[in-house]
XYZ file of C-alpha atoms in Angstrom:
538
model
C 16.212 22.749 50.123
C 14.384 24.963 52.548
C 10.546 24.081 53.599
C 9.687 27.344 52.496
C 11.306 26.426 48.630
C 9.633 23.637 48.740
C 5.961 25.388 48.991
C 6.931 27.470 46.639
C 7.854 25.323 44.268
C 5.024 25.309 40.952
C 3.031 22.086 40.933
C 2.813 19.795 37.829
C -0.845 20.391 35.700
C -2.297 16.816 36.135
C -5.653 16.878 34.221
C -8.308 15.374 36.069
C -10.751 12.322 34.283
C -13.854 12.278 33.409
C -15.748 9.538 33.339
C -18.851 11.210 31.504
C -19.751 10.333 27.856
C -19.011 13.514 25.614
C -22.534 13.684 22.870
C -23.388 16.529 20.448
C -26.813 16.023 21.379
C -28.969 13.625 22.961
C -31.299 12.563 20.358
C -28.143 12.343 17.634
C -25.301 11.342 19.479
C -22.769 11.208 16.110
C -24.043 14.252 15.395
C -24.940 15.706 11.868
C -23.391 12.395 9.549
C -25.230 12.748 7.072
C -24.413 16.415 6.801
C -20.805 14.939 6.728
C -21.399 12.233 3.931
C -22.894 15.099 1.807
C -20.540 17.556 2.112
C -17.164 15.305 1.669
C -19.422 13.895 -1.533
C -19.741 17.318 -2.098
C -16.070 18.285 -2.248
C -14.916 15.308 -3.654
C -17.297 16.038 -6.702
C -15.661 19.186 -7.299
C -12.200 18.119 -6.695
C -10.540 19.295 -10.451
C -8.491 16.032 -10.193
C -11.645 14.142 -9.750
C -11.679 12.878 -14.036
C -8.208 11.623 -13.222
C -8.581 9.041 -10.518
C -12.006 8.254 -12.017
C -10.656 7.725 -15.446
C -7.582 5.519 -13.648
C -10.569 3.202 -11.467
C -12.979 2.565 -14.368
C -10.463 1.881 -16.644
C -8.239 -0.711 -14.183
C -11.755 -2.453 -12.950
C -12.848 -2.994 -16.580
C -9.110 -3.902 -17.339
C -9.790 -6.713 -14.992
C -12.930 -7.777 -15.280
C -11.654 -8.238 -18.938
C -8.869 -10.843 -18.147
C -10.880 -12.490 -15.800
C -13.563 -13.384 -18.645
C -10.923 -14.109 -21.017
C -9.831 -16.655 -18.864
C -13.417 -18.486 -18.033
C -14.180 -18.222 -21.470
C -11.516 -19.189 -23.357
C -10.412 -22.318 -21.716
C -12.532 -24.498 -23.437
C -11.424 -23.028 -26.881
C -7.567 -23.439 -25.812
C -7.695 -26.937 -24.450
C -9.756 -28.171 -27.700
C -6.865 -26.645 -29.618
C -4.677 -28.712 -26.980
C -2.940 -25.718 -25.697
C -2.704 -24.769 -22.004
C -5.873 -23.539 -20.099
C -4.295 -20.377 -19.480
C -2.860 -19.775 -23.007
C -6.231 -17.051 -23.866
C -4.865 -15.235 -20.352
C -1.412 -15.281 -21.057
C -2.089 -13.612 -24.848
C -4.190 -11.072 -23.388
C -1.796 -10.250 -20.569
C 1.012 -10.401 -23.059
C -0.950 -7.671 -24.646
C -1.906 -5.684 -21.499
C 1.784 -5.089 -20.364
C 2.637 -3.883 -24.012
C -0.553 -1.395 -23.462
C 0.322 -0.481 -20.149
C 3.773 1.610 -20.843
C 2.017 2.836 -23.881
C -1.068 4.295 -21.406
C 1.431 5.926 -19.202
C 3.519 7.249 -22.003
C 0.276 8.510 -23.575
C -1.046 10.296 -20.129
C 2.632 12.035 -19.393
C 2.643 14.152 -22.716
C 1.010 17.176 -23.029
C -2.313 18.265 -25.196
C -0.063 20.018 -27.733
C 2.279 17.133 -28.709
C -1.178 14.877 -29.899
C -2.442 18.255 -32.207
C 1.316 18.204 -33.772
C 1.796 14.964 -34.601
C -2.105 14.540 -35.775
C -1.049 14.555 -39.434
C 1.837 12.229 -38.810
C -0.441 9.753 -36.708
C -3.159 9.842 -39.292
C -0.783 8.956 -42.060
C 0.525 6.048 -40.165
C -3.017 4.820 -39.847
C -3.635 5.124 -43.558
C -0.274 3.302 -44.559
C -1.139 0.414 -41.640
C -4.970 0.056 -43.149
C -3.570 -0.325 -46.323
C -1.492 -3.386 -45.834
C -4.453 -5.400 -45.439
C -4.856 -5.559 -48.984
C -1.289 -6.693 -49.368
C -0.238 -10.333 -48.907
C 0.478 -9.749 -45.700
C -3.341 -9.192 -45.151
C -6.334 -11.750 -44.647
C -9.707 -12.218 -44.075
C -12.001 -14.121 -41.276
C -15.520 -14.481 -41.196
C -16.049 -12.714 -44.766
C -14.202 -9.464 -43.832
C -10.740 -8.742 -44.903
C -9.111 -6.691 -41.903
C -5.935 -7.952 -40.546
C -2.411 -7.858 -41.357
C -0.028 -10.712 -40.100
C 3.441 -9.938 -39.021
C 5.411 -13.360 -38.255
C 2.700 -15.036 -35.410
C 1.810 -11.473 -34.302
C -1.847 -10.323 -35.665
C -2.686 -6.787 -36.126
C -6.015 -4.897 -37.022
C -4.633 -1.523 -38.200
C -8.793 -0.100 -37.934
C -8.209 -0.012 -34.440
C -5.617 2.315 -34.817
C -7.047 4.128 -37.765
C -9.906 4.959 -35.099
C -7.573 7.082 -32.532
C -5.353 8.593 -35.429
C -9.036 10.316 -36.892
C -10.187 11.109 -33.703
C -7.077 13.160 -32.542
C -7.004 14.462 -36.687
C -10.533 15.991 -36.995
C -9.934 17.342 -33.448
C -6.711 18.952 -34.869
C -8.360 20.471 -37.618
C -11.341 21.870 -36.083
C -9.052 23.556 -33.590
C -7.109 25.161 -36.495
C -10.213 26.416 -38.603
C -12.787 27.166 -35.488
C -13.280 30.679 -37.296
C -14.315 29.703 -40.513
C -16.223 26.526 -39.913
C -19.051 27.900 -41.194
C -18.327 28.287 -44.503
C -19.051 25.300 -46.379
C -15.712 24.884 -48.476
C -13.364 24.926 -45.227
C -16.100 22.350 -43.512
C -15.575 19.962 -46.059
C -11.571 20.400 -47.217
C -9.768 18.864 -45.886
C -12.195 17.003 -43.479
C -14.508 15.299 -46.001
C -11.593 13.650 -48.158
C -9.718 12.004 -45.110
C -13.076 10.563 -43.665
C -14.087 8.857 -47.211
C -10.860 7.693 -47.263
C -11.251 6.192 -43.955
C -14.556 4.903 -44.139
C -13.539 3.465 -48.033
C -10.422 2.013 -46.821
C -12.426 -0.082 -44.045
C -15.693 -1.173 -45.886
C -13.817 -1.959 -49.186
C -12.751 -5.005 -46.479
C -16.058 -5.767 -45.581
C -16.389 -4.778 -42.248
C -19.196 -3.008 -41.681
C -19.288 -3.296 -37.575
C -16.343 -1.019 -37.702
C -17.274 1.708 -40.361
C -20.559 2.074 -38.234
C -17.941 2.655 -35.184
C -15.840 5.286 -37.217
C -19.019 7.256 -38.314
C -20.340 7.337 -34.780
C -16.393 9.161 -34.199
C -16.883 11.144 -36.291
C -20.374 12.339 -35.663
C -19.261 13.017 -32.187
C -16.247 14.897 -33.002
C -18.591 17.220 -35.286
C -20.918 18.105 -32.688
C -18.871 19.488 -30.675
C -17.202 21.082 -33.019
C -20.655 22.892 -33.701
C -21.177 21.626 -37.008
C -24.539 22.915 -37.895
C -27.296 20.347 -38.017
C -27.998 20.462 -41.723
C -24.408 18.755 -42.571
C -25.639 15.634 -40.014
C -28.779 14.835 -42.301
C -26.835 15.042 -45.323
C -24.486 12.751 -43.919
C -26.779 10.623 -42.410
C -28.856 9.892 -45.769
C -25.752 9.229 -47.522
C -24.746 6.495 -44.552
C -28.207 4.612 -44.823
C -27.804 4.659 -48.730
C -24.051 3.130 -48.219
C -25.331 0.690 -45.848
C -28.436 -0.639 -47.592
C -26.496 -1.093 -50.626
C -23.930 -3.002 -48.815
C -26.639 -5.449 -46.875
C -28.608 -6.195 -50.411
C -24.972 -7.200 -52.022
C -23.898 -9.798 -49.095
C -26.586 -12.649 -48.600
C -24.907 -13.100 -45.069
C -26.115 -9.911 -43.677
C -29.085 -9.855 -45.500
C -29.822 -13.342 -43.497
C -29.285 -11.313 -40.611
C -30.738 -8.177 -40.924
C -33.965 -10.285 -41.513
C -33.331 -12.454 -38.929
C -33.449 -9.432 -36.631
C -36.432 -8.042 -38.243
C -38.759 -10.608 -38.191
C -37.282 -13.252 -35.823
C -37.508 -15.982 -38.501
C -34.449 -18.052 -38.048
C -33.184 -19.014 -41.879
C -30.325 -21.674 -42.180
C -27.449 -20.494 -39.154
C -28.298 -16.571 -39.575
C -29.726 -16.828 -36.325
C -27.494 -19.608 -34.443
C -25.123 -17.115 -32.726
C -27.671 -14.492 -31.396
C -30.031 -17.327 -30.053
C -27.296 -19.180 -28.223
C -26.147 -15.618 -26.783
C -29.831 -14.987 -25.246
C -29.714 -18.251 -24.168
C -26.730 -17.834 -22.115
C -27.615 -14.439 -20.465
C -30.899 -16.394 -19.744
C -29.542 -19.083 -17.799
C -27.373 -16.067 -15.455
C -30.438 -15.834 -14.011
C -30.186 -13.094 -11.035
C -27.073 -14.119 -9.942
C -25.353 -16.308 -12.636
C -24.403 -19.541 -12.405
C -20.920 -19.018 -10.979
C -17.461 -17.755 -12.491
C -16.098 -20.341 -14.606
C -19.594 -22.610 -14.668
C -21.000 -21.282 -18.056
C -22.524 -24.046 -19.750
C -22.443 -22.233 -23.821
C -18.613 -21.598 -23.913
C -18.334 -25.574 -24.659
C -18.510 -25.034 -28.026
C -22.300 -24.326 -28.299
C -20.835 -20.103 -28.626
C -19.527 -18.812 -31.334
C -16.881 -15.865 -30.524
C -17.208 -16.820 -26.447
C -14.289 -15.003 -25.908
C -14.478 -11.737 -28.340
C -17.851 -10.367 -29.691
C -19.784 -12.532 -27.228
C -18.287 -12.234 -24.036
C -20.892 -10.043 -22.770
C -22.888 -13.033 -23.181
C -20.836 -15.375 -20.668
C -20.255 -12.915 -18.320
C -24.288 -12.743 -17.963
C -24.597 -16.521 -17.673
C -21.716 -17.058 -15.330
C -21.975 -13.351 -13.060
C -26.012 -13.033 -14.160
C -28.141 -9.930 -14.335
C -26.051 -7.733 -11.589
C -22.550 -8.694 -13.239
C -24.078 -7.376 -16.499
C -25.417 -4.147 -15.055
C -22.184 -4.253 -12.909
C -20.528 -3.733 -16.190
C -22.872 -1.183 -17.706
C -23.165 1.024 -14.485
C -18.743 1.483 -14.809
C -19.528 2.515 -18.808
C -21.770 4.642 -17.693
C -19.976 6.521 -15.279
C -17.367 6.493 -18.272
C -19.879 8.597 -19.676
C -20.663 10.832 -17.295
C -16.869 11.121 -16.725
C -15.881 12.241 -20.129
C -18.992 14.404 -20.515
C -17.776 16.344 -16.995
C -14.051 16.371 -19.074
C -15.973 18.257 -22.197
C -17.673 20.479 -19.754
C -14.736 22.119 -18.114
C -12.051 22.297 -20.621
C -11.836 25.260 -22.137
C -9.488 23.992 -25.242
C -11.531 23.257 -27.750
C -8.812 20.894 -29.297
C -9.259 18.769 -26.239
C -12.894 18.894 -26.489
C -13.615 17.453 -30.003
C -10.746 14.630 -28.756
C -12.295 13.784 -26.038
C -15.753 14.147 -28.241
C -14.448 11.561 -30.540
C -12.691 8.864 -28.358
C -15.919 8.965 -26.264
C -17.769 8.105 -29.249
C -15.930 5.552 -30.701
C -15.367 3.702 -26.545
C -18.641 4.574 -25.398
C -20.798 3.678 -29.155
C -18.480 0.488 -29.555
C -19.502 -0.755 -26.174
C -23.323 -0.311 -26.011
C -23.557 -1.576 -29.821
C -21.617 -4.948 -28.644
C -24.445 -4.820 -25.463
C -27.066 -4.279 -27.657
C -25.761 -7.130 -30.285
C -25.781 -9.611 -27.601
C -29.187 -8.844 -25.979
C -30.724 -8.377 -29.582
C -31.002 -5.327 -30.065
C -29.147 -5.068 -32.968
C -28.048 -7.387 -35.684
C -24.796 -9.404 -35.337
C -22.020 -6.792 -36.123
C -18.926 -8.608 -35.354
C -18.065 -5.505 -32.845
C -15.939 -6.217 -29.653
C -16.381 -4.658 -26.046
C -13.803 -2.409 -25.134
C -11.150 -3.520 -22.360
C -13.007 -6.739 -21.831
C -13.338 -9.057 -24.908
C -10.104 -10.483 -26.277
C -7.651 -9.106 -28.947
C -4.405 -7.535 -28.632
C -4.775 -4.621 -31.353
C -8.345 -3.545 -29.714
C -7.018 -4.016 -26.093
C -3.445 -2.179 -26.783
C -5.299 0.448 -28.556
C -7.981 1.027 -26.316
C -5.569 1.199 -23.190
C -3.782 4.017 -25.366
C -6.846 6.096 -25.548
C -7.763 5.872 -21.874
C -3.126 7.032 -21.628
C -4.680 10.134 -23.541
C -7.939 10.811 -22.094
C -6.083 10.874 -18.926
C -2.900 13.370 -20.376
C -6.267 15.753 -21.118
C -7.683 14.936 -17.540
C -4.349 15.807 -15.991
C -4.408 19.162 -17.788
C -7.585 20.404 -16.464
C -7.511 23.803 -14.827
C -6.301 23.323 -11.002
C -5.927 19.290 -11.741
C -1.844 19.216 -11.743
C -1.988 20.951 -9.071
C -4.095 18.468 -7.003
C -2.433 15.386 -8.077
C 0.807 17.028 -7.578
C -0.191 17.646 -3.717
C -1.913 14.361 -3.563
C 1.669 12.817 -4.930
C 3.568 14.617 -2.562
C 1.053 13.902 0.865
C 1.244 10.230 -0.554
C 5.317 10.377 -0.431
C 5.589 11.629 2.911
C 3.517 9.057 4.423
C 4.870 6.178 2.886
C 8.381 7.780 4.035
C 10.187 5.458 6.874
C 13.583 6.108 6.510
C 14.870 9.624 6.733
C 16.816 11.146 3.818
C 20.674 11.350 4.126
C 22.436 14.391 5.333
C 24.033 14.935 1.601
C 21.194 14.384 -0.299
C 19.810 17.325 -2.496
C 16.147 18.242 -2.283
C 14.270 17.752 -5.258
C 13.742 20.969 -7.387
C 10.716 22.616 -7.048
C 8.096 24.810 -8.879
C 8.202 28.699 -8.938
C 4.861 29.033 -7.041
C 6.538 26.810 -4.407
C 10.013 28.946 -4.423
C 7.942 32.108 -3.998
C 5.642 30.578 -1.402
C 8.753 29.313 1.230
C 10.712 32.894 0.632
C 7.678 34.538 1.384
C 7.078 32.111 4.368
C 11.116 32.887 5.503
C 10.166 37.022 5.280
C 7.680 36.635 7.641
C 9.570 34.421 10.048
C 12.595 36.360 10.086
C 10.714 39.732 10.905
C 8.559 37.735 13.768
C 11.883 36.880 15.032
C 13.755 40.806 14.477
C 10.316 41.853 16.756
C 10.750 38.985 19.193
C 14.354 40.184 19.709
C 13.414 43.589 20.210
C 11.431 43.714 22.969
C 13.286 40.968 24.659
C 15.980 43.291 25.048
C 14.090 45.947 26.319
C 12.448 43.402 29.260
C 16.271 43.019 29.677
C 17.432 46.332 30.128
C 14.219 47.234 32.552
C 14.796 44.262 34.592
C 18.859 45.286 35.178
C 17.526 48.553 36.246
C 15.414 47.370 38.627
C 17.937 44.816 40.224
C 20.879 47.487 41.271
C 18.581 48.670 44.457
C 17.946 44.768 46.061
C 21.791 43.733 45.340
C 23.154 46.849 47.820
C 20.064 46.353 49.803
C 20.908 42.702 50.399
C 24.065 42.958 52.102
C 22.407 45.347 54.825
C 19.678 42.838 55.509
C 22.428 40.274 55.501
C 24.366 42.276 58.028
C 21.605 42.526 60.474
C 19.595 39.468 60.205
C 19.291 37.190 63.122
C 21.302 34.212 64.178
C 23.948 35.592 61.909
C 23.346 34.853 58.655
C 20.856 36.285 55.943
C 17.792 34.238 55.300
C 17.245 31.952 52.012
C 14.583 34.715 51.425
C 17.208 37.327 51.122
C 19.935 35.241 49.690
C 16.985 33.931 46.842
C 16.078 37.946 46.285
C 19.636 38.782 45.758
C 20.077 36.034 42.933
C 17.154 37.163 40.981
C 17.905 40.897 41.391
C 21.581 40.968 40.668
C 22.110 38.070 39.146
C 24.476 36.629 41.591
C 24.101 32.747 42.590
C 22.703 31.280 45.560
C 26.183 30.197 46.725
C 27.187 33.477 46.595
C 24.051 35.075 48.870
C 24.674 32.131 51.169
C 28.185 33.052 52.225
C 27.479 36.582 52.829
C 25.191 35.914 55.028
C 27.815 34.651 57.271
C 30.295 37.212 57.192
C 27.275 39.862 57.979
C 27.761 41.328 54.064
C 27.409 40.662 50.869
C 30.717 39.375 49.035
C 30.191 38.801 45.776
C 34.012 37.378 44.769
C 33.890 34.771 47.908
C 33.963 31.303 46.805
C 30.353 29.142 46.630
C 30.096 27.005 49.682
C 28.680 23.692 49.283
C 25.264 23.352 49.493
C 25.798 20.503 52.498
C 27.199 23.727 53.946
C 24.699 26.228 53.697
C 22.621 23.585 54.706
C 23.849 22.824 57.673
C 24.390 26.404 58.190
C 20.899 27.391 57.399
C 19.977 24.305 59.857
């Protein structure tokens, strides 16, 4: 290689350092973060896939917040019946895994398959309610509400609950024209819910009939029921109820327990102990597992009173820990009403937030007293397989209507798929078949193939041209290449010549290099060596 290559050869780009700090400004050197903060908040709030992922978090912390409980709080109970410590977990996590298929069954099937089989469901519930005044039924604490099945116990109310809520949404849907009138408002919706409601009280339990009317009062108003039918209803609820409190002495006790805090006989013995226990919490509770009431001194530590021993052993901030995630249930299925458009959906999602949301702060309210003593439990936390497997079925179809929000299958879909391909190591084999996609997807890569394919046609183009021009230009240096060659000094051409030749006409270097020995240029001579032309060129 020639000194004169050799400077003209192009130099690598080395990028040179700096050793100066890069700021956006002096006086902020992140820059605008809280800018930032507010505007991901900002998009993340209007994400149409954000009722999904918030229905999946609330639900799975409150799922485990719930087992956790049942564990603290009914080991006492299970080793006084001298059964394991852990036999109050194992039951509810028995119970959990038979909810959990059912929850993601429940969230894969579309909106339309729950309005056809409302009829169906509802009759199931009926038949189910009405074994408990077969033998197979019994009571417990003076209401008659459960069915036994071999060792398995079943409270068909619970279920009785979701089949009305997905009914009345049903038939709302179907008569949204003539609502108004007053004899398709009441047929066939009136019937089924005294049914319902008859079915439940004529077992006594009047915690749950207040749970079903506050279902269907929910479901109603959104329905845009006008307000007159709600204080009709309403007077004939506090008639039912105050006839059922003057015929039982037990809630009578209670109710006037609660109304003038005089304690007669053991009216009062539950409520007390449960303010006693949230009292001792304290702040920050006495520690998980420490509670001092579950030792027998609480009745129903691990069902209606749980929220009790989670305030004594997690204190004041595990309590409002709890109420802040129902809460934001709230606000959650109030954003869901909001921005579906179905109004089938709607009065669903009206109803199943009534009967979660009302069940929850009633048990709240029971405990911190509030209320009377209902006998209600807290959703996803206190223990029970029908209320657990039943609730975990209505979050499966709370979150079927989440993922059918407008633009929300869409979002999770590309969430899925950005998920996929980073959790992807191992490259697919060369055999295997893609999976199949969506039209919009189909249309979207042949649109992106048109465009490549005419970049490339253009491309082509005018790369022929620059080819054709440059073949034009090289005819005059090839013929003008030999006559330097011929004259130049010391005889031989220079590399300067033999190096113009090569780009001109195309030839090699080899090639230039031996005509400049023989004085012209001879394209079909064989390439020297290039230890030859160096040595000639030397």
């Amino acid at each position: 290689m020639t000194a004169e290559q050799t400077r003209r050869r192009p130099q690598r780009y080395r990028p040179e350092r700096s050793t100066t700090v890069l700021r956006t400004s002096d006086e902020n050197p992140l820059g605008d973060v809280g800018g930032r903060v507010r505007e991901g908040i900002a998009t993340w709030l209007r994400s149409p896939a954000l009722d999904f992922y918030a229905l999946l978090v609330i639900g799975g912390l409150l799922l485990g917040i719930g087992l956790v409980m049942v564990l603290s709080s009914s080991m006492i109970i299970s080793l006084g019946r001298g059964e394991s410590p852990y036999a109050g977990l194992i039951s509810q996590g028995r119970f959990a895994l038979i909810g959990l298929p059912l929850l993601v069954l429940a969230a894969l099937l579309r909106p339309g398959f729950y309005r056809r089989m409302a009829w169906p469901l509802l009759l199931v519930g009926f038949a189910l309610q009405m074994l408990v005044f077969t033998p197979l039924g019994f009571g417990a604490g003076g209401n008659r509400n459960w069915i036994r099945i071999g060792s398995m116990t079943l409270q068909p109310s619970e279920l009785l609950k979701l089949a009305l809520a997905v009914w009345i949404a049903s038939i709302v849907a179907m008569k949204r024209p003539l609502m108004n009138q007053p004899k398709h408002l009441l047929f066939p919706i009136a019937p089924v819910i005294v049914i319902a409601l008859g079915l439940v009280l004529y077992g006594h339990d009047l915690g749950t009939a207040m749970v079903m009317c506050m279902l269907i009062a929910g479901s109603l108003w959104v329905a845009g029921v006008p307000r007159r039918w709600f204080a009709l209803a309403a007077a004939v609820g506090v008639v039912s109820v105050t006839g059922m409190v003057l015929t039982s002495a037990n809630r009578m006790a209670r109710i006037t327990t609660w109304l003038h805090g005089e304690c007669v006989g053991s009216s009062c013995y539950q409520a007390d102990h449960g303010l006693m226990a949230l009292a001792e919490g304290g702040w920050w509770g006495v520690g998980l597992g420490e509670s001092r009431q579950k030792w027998g001194l609480l009745p129903a530590a691990d069902n209606d009173y749980i929220f009790a021993v989670l305030g004594e052993e997690m204190g004041l901030f595990g309590t409002l820990g709890v109420l802040a995630l129902f809460a934001a249930l709230a606000l959650v299925l109030l954003r869901m009403i909001t921005r579906i458009d179905d109004l089938f959906v709607q009065v669903a999602v009206a109803g199943i937030s009534a009967w979660l949301l009302g069940q929850a702060f009633t048990n709240m309210m029971v405990v911190t007293g509030l209320l009377p003593v209902l006998g209600v439990p807290l959703p996803f936390i206190s223990a029970g397989g029908s209320a657990l497997v039943t609730s975990m079925t209505a979050l499966g179809v709370l979150l079927s209507f989440a993922r059918h929000e407008p633009g929300a299958a869409d979002a999770i879909r590309a969430r899925v798929g950005r998920v996929r391909r980073g959790a992807t190591v191992v490259p697919a084999p060369a055999g295997a078949q893609a999976a199949p996609r969506s039209a919009r997807a189909r249309r979207r890569s042949a649109a992106k193939a048109a465009r490549a394919a005419s970049r490339s046609s253009a491309s082509g183009a005018s790369s022929r041209g620059r080819t054709t021009t440059a073949g034009t230009r090289g005819s005059s240096p090839r013929r003008g290449a030999g006559t330097r060659g011929g004259t130049g000094a010391r005889g031989g051409t220079s590399s300067r010549s033999g190096s113009t030749a090569s780009r001109a006409g195309g030839g090699s270097r080899a090639r230039a290099g031996g005509g400049s020995r023989t004085g012209a240029a001879q394209p079909a001579s064989p390439a020297p060596s290039r230890t030859r032309r160096t040595r000639g060129t030397r």
